[in-house]
mmCIF file of C-alpha atoms and ligand atoms in Angstrom:
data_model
loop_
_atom_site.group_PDB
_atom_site.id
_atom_site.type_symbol
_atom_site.label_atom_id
_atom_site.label_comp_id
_atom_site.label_asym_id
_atom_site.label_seq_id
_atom_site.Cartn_x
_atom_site.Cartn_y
_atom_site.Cartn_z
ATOM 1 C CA UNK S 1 -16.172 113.751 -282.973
ATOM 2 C CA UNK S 2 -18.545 111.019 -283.318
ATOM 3 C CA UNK S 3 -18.898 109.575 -286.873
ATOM 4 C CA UNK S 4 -22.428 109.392 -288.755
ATOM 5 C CA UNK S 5 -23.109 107.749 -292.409
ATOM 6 C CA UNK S 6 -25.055 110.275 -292.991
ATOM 7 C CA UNK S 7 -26.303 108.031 -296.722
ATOM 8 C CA UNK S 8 -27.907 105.720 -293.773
ATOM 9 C CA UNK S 9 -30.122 108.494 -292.459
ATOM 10 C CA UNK S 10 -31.444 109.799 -296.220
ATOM 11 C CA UNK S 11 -35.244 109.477 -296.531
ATOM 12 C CA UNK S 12 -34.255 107.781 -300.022
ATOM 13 C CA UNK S 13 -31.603 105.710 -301.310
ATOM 14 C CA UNK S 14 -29.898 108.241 -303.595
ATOM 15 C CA UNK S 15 -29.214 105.699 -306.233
ATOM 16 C CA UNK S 16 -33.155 106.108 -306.810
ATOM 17 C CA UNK S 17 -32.922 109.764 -306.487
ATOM 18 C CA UNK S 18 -32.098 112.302 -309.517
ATOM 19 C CA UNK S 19 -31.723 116.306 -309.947
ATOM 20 C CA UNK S 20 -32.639 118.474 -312.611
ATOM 21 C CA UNK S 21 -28.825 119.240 -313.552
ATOM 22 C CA UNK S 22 -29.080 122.440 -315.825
ATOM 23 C CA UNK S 23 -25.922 124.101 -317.239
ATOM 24 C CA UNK S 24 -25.121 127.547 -317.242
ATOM 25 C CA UNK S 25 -23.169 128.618 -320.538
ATOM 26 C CA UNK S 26 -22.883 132.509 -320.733
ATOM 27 C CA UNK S 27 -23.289 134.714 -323.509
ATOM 28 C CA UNK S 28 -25.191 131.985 -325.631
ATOM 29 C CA UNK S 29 -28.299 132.614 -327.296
ATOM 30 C CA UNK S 30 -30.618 130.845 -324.496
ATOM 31 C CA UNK S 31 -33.271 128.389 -326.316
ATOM 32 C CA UNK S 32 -33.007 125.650 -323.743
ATOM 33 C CA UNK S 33 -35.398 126.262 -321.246
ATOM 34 C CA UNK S 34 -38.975 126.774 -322.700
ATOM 35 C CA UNK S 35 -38.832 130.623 -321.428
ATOM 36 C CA UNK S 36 -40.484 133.505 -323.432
ATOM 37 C CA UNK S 37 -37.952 135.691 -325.682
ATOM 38 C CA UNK S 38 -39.925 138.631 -325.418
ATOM 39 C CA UNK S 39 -39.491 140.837 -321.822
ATOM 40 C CA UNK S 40 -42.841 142.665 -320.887
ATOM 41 C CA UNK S 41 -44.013 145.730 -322.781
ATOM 42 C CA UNK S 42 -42.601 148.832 -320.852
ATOM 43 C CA UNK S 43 -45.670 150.226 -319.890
ATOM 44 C CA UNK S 44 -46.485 147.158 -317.826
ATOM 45 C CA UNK S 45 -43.169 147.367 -316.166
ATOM 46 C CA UNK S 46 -43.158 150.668 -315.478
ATOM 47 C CA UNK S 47 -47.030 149.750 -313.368
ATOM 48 C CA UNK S 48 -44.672 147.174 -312.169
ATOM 49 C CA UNK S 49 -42.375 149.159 -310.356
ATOM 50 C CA UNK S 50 -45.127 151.746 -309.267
ATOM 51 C CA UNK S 51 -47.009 148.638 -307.552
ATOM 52 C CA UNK S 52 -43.892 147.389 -305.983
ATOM 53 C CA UNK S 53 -43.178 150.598 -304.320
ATOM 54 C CA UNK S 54 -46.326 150.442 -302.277
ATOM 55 C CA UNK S 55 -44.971 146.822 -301.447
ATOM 56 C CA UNK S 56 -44.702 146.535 -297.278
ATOM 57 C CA UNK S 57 -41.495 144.629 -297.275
ATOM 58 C CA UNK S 58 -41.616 144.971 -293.399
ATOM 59 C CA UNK S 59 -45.015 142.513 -293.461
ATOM 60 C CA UNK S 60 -45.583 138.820 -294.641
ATOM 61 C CA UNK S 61 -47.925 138.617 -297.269
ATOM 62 C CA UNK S 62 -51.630 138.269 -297.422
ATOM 63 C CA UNK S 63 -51.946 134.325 -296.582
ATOM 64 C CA UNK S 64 -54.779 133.727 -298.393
ATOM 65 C CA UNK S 65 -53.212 135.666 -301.186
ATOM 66 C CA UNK S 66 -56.972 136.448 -302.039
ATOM 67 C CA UNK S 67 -56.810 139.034 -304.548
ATOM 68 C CA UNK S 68 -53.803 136.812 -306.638
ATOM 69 C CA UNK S 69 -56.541 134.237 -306.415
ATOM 70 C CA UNK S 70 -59.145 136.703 -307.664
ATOM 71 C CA UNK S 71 -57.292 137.805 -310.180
ATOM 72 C CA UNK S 72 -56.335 134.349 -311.554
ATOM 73 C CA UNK S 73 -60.389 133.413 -311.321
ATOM 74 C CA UNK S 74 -61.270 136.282 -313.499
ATOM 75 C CA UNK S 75 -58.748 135.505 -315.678
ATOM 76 C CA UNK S 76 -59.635 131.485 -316.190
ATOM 77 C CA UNK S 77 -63.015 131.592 -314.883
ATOM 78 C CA UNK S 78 -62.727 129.440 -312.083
ATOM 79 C CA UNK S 79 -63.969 130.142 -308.427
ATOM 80 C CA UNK S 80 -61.081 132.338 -306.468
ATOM 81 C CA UNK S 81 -61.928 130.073 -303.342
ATOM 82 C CA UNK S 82 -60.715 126.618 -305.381
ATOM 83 C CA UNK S 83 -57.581 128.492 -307.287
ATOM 84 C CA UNK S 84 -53.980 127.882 -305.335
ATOM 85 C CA UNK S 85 -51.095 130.202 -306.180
ATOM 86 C CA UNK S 86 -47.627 128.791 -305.697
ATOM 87 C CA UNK S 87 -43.692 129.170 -306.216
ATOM 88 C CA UNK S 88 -44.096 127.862 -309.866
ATOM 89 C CA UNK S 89 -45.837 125.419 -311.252
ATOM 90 C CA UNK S 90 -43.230 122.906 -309.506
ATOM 91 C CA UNK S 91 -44.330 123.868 -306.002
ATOM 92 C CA UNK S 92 -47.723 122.846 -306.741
ATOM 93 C CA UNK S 93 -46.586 119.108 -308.190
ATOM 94 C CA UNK S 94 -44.697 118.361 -305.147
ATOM 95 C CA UNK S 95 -47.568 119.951 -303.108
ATOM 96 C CA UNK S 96 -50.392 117.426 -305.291
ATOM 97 C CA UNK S 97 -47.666 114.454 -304.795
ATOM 98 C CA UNK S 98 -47.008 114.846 -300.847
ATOM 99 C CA UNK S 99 -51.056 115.209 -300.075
ATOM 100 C CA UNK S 100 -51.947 112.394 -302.142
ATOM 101 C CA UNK S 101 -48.896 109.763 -302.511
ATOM 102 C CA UNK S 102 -46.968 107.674 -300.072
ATOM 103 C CA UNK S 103 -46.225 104.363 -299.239
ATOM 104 C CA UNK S 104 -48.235 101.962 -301.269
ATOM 105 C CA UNK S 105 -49.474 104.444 -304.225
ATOM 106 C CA UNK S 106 -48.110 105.077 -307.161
ATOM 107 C CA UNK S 107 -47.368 108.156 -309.368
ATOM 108 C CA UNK S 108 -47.972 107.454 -313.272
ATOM 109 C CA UNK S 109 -46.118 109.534 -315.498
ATOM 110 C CA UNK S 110 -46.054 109.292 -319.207
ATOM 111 C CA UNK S 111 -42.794 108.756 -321.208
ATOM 112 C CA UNK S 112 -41.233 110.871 -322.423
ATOM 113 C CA UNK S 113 -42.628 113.735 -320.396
ATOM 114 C CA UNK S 114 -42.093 116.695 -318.143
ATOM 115 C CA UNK S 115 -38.539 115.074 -316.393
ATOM 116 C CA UNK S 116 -40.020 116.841 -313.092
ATOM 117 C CA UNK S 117 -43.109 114.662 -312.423
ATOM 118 C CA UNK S 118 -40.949 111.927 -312.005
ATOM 119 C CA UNK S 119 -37.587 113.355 -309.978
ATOM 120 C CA UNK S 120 -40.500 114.919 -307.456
ATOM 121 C CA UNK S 121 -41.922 111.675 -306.985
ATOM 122 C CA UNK S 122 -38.628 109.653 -306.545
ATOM 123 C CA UNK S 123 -37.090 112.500 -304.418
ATOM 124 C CA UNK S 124 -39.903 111.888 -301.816
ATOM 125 C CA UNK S 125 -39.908 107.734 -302.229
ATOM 126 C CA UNK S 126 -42.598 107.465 -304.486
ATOM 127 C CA UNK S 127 -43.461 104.315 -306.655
ATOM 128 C CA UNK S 128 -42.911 105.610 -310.166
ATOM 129 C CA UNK S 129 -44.979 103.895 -313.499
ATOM 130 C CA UNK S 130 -44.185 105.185 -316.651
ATOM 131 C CA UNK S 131 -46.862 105.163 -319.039
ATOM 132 C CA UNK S 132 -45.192 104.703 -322.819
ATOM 133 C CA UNK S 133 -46.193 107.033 -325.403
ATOM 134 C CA UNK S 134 -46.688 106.047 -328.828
ATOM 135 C CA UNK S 135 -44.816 106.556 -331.857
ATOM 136 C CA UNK S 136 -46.699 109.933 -332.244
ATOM 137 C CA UNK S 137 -46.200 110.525 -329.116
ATOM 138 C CA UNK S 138 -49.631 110.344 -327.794
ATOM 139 C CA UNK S 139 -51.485 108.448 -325.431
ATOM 140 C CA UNK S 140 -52.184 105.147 -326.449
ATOM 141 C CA UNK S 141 -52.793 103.031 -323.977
ATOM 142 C CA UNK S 142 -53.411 99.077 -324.334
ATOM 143 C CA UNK S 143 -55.300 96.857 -323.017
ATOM 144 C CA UNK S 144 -52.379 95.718 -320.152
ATOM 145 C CA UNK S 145 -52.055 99.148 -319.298
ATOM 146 C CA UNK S 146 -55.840 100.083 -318.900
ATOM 147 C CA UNK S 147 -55.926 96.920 -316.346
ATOM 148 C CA UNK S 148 -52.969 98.294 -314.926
ATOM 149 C CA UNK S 149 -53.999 101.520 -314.317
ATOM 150 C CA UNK S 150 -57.381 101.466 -313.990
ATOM 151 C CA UNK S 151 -57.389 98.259 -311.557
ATOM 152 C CA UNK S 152 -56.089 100.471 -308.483
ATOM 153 C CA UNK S 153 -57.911 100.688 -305.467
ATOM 154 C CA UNK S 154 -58.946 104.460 -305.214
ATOM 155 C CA UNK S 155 -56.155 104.928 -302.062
ATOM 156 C CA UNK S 156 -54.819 108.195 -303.558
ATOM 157 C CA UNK S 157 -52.994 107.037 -306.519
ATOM 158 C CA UNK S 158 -51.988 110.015 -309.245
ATOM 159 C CA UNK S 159 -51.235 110.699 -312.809
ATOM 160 C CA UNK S 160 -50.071 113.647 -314.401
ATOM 161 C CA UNK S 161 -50.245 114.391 -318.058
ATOM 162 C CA UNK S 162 -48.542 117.595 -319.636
ATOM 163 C CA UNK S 163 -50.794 118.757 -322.481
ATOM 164 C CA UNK S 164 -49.038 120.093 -324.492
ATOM 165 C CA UNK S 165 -46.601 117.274 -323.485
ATOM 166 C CA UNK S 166 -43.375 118.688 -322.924
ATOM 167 C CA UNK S 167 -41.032 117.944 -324.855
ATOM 168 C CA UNK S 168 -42.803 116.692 -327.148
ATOM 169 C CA UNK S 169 -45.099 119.452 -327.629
ATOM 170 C CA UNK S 170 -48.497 117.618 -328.902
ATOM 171 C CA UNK S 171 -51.646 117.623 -327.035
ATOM 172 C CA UNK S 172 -52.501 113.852 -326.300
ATOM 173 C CA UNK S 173 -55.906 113.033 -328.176
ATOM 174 C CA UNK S 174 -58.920 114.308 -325.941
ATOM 175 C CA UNK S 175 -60.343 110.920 -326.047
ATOM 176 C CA UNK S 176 -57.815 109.502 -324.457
ATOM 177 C CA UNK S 177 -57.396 112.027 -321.784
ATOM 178 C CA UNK S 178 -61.487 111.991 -320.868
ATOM 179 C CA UNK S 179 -60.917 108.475 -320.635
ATOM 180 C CA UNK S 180 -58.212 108.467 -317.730
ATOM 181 C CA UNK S 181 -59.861 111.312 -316.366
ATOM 182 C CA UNK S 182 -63.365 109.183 -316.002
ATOM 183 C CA UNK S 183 -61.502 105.765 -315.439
ATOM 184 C CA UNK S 184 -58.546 106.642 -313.089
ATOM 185 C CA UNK S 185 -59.228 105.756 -309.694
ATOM 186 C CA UNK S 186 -57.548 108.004 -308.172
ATOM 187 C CA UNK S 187 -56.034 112.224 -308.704
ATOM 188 C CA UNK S 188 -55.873 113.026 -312.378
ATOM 189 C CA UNK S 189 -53.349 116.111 -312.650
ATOM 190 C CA UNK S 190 -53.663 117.923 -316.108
ATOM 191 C CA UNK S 191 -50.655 120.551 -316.383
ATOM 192 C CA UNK S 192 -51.784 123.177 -319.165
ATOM 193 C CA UNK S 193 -47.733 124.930 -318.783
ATOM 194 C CA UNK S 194 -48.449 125.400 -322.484
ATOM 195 C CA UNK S 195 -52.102 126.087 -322.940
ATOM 196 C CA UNK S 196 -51.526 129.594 -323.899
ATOM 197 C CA UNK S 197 -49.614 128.255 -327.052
ATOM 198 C CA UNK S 198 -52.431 125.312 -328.139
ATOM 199 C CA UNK S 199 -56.068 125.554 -329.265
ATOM 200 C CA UNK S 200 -57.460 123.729 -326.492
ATOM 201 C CA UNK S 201 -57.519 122.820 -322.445
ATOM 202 C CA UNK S 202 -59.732 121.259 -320.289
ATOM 203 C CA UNK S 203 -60.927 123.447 -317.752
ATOM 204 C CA UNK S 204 -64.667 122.629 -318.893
ATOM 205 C CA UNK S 205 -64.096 119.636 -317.149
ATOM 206 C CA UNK S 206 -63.177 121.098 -313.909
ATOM 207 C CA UNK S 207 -66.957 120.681 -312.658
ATOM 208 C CA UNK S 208 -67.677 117.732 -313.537
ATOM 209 C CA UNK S 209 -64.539 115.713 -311.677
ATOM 210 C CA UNK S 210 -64.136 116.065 -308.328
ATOM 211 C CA UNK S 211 -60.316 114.048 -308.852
ATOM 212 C CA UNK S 212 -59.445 116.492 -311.422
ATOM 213 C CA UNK S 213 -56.445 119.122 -311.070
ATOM 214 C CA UNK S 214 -55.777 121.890 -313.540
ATOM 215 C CA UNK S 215 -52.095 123.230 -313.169
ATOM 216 C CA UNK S 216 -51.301 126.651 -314.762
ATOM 217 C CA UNK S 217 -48.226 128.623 -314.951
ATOM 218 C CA UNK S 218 -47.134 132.224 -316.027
ATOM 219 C CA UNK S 219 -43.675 131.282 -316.344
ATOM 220 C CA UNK S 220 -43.915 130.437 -320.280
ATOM 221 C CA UNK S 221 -45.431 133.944 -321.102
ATOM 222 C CA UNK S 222 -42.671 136.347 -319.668
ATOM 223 C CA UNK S 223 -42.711 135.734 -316.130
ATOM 224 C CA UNK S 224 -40.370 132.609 -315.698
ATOM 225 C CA UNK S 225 -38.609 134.768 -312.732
ATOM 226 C CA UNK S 226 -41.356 135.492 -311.084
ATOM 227 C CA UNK S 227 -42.338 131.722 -310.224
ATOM 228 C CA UNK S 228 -45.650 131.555 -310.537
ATOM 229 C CA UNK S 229 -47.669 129.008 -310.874
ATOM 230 C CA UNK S 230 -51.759 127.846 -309.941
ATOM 231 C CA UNK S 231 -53.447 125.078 -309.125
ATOM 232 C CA UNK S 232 -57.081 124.501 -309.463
ATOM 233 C CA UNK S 233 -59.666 121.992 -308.453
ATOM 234 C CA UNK S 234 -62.647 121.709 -306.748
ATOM 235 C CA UNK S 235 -62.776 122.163 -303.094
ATOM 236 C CA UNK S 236 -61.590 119.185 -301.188
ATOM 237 C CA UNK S 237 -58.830 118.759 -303.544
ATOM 238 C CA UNK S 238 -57.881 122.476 -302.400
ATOM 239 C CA UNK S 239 -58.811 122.059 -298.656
ATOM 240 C CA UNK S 240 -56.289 118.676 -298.653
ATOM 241 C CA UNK S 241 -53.404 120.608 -300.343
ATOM 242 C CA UNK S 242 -53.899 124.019 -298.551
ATOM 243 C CA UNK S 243 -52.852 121.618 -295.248
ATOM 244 C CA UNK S 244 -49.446 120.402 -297.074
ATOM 245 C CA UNK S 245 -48.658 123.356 -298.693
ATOM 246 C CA UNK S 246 -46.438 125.894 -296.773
ATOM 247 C CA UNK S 247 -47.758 129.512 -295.451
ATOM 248 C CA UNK S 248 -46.812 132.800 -297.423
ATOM 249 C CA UNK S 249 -45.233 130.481 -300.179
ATOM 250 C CA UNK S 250 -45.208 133.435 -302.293
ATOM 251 C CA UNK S 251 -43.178 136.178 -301.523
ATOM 252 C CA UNK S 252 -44.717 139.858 -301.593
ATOM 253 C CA UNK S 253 -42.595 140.401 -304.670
ATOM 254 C CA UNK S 254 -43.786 138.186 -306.560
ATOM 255 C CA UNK S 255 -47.297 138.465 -305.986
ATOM 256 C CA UNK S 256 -47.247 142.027 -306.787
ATOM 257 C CA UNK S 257 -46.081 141.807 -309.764
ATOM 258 C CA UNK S 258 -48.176 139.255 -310.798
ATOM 259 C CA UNK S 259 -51.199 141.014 -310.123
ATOM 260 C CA UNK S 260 -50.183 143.491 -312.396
ATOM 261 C CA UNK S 261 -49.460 141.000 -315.403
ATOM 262 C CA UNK S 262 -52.558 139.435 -314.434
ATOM 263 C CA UNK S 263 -54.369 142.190 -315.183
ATOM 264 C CA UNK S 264 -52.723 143.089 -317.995
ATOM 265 C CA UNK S 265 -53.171 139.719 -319.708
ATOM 266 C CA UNK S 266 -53.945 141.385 -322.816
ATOM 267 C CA UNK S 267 -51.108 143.432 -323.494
ATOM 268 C CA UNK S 268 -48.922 140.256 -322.859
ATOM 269 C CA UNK S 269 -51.242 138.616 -325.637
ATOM 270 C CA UNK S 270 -49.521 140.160 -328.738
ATOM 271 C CA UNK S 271 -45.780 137.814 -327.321
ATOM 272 C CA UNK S 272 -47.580 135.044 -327.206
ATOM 273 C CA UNK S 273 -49.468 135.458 -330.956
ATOM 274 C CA UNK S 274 -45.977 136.238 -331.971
ATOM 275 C CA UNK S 275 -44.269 133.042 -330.687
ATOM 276 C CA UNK S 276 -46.861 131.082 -332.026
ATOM 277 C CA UNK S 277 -46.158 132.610 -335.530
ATOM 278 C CA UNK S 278 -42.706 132.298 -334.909
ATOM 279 C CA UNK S 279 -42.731 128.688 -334.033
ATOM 280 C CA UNK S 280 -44.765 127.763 -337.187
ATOM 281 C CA UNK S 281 -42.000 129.360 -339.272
ATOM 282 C CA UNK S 282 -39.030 127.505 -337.862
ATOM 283 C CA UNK S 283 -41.464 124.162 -338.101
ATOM 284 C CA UNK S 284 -41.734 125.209 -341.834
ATOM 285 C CA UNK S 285 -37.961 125.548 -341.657
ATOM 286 C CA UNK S 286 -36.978 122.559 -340.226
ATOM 287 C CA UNK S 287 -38.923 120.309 -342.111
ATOM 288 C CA UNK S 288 -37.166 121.353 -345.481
ATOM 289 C CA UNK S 289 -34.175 120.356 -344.119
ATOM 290 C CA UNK S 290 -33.063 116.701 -345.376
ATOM 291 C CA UNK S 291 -31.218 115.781 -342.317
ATOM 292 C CA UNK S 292 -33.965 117.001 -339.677
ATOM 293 C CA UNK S 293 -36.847 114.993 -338.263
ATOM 294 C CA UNK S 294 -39.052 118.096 -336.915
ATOM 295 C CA UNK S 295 -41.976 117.261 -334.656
ATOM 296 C CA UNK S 296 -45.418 119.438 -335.186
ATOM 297 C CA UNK S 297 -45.589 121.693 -331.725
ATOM 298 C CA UNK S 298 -48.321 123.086 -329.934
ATOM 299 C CA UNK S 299 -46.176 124.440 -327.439
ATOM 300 C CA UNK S 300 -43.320 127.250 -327.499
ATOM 301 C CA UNK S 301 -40.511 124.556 -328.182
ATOM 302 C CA UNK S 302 -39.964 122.052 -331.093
ATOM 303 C CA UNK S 303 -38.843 118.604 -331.062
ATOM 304 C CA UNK S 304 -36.143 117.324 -333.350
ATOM 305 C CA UNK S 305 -33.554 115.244 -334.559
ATOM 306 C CA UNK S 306 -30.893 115.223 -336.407
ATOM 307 C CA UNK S 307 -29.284 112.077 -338.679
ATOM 308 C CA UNK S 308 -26.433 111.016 -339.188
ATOM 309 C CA UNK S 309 -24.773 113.252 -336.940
ATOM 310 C CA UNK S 310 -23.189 112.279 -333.481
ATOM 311 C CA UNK S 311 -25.922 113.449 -330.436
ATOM 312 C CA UNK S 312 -23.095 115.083 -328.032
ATOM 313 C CA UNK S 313 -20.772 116.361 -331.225
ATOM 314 C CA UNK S 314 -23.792 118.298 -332.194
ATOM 315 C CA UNK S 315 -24.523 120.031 -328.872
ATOM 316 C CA UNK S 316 -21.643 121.270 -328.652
ATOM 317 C CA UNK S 317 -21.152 122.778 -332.453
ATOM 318 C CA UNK S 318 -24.335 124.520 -332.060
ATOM 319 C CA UNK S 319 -22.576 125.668 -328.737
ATOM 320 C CA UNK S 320 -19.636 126.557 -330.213
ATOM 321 C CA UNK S 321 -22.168 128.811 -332.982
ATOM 322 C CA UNK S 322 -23.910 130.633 -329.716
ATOM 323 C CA UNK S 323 -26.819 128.406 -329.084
ATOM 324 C CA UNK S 324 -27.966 126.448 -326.082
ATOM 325 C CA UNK S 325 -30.660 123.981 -326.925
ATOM 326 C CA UNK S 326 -31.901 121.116 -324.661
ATOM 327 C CA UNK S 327 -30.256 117.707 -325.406
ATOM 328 C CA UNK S 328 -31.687 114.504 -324.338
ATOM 329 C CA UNK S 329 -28.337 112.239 -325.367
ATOM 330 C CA UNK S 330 -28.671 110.253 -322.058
ATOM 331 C CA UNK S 331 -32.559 109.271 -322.238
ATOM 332 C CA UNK S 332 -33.103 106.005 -324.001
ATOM 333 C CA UNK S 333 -36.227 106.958 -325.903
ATOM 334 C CA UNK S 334 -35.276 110.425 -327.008
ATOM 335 C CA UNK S 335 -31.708 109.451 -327.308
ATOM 336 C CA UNK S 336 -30.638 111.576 -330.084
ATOM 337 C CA UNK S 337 -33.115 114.410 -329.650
ATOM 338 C CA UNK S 338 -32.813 118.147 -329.052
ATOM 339 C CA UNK S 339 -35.692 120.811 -328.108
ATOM 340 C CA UNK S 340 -35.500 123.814 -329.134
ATOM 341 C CA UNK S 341 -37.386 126.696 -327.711
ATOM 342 C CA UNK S 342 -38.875 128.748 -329.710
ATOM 343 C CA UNK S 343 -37.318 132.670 -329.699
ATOM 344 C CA UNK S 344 -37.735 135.928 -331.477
ATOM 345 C CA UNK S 345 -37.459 135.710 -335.352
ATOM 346 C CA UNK S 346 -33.497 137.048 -335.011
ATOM 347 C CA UNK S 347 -32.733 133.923 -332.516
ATOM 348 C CA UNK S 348 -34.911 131.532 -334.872
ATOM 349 C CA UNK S 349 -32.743 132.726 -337.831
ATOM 350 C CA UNK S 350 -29.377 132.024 -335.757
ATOM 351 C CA UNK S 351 -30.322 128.742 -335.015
ATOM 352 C CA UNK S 352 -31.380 127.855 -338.222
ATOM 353 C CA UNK S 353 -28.177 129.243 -339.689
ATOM 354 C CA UNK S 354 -26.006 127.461 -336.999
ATOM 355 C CA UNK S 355 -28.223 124.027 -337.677
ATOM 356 C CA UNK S 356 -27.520 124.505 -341.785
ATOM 357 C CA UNK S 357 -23.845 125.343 -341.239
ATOM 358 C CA UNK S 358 -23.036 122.365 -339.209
ATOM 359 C CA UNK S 359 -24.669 120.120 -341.225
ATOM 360 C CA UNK S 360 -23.014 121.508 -344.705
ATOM 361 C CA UNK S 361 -19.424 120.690 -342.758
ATOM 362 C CA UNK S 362 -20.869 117.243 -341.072
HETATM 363 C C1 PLP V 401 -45.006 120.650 -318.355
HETATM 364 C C2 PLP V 401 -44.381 121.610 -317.395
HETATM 365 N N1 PLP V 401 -44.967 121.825 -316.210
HETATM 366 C C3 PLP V 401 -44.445 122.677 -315.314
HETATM 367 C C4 PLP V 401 -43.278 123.361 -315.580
HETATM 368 C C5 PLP V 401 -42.689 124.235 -314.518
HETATM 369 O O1 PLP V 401 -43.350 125.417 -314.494
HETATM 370 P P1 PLP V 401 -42.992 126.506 -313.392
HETATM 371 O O2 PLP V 401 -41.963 127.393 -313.987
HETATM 372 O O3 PLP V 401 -44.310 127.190 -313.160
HETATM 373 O O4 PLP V 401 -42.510 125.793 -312.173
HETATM 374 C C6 PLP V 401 -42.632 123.182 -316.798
HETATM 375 C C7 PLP V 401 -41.386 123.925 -317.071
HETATM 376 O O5 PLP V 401 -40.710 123.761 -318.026
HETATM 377 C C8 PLP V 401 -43.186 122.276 -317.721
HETATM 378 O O6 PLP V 401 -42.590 122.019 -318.891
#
């Protein structure tokens, strides 16, 4: 048999290559992963399972997917015809990154941020900037990086910027975001995951920038499974990606039942008020506690920190209590920091319990 290094024939030298590593710990309560606690209410799953009877498993999908698309624009009030459905949100990122980057560009990406932007990027050989947030967490940017990013010659270069930023869960200051979206010369990507948990987005600038991309996703409202996620921008952004992107990337499934939560949107409503209230009570929570830095959230997920107690040690006590919670031990600025999604009022009361009792033994 003839031998092959098969590291010598990788698109990318896997040094510069990372995955998104999750661990699967059973039988924990599961706050690690931004997902809603709540399942649907039973009379949408029951038009669910009506829907997907009528499913033809035997065919591929509708192509266009036009009444997904139809759905979403009555829903967000965006033209059907410039709305892109795909396999999550993360389908869509590496769909916006392989029509517009490539040798020469390069992807900006603010830190800390949404670990994906960047592992898409490197994964395909992408020149990677990241953009430092501020103490707050916001966008800041000075002077060196307004020349740096604003200097580019309009050959396709990209930015995304989560808002709310995950994990940090604020919205960057709209000022700041106008700003790179007028000043960026090249595909501003704004991914509105967790819009349905903040006050604000920015789809009233859709019209006005042609190099603007709005990325929604229904995964943070009770349909993680699913994967669903939509892209929208004005037409030759969606002409370019509908090229790249692959045909019947959703499967029948999947579209079906996201029809029907699409046009249910308002019975979902009441989970999302609820998290929202729910959040804002652990945030009250957390900030009494002495030993916990808390960061305000817009999002379905908090930021925090705890003192004076060992990063790693502290993962796994709250472990060893039932919860899973997102550590960031191994990433130099949140070194030390945990996120932890935010769950029904039962979960929020075990983790706060869990978070007390280690820190009364620490
Ligand atoms: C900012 C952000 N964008 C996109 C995603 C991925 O969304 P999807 O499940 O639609 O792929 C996430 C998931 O956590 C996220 O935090």
């Amino acid at each position: 048999m003839k031998s092959i290094d098969i590291q010598k024939l990788l698109r990318v030298d896997p040094s510069q290559a990372s995955t998104y590593d999750l661990p699967v710990f059973p039988k924990v309560i599961k706050l690690d992963a931004n997902e809603s606690p709540y399942e649907l209410p039973a009379d949408i799953m029951r038009q669910i399972f009506q829907s997907l009877e009528q499913a033809r498993l035997n065919r591929y999908p509708d192509p266009s997917y036009w009444e997904l698309r139809q759905m979403a624009a009555k829903e967000w009030g965006w033209p059907a015809e410039q709305i892109l459905p795909g396999n999550g949100s993360d389908e869509l990122i590496q769909a916006i990154i392989v029509t517009f980057g490539g040798a020469g560009k390069t992807v900006f990406v603010p830190d800390p941020s949404f670990a994906m932007y960047r592992i898409i990027a490197k994964s395909m050989g992408e020149n990677v900037e990241e953009i430092p947030l501020s103490d707050d967490f916001d966008l800041a940017l000075s002077d060196l990086w307004r020349e740096r990013m604003y200097s580019l010659s309009q050959a396709g270069h990209l930015i995304f910027l989560a808002v709310p930023n995950n994990p940090t869960g604020n919205c960057f200051s709209r000022l700041a975001v106008e700003e790179i979206i007028e000043q960026f010369p090249g595909i501003v990507c704004i991914d509105e995951a967790y819009v349905d948990f903040a006050d604000s987005n920015y789809l009233d600038l859709l019209p006005k920038h042609p190099n603007l991309i709005i990325l929604r996703t229904l995964s943070k409202i009770g349909l993680a499974g699913i994967r669903m996620g939509f892209l929208l921008a004005g037409p030759v952004i969606i002409q370019h990606i509908n090229r790249v992107k692959l045909p019947y990337n959703i499967n029948i499934l999947s579209e079906t039942v996201a029809k029907v939560a699409l046009s249910q949107k308002e019975a979902i409503k009441p989970s999302i008020a609820q998290i929202k209230q729910n959040r804002d009570w652990l945030y009250e929570q957390m900030k009494n506690i002495g030993a916990v830095r808390v960061y305000p959230s817009s999002a379905n997920f908090l930021l925090f920190k705890v003192r004076s107690l060992e990063a790693e040690k502290f993962f796994e006590q709250l472990l060893a209590e039932g919860i899973l919670v997102r550590g960031f031990s191994s990433q130099g600025r949140l070194r030390g920091h945990f996120r932890v999604t935010v769950g029904t009022r039962e979960e929020c009361e075990c983790f706060l319990n869990g978070l007390k009792k280690i820190l009364s033994s620490a």
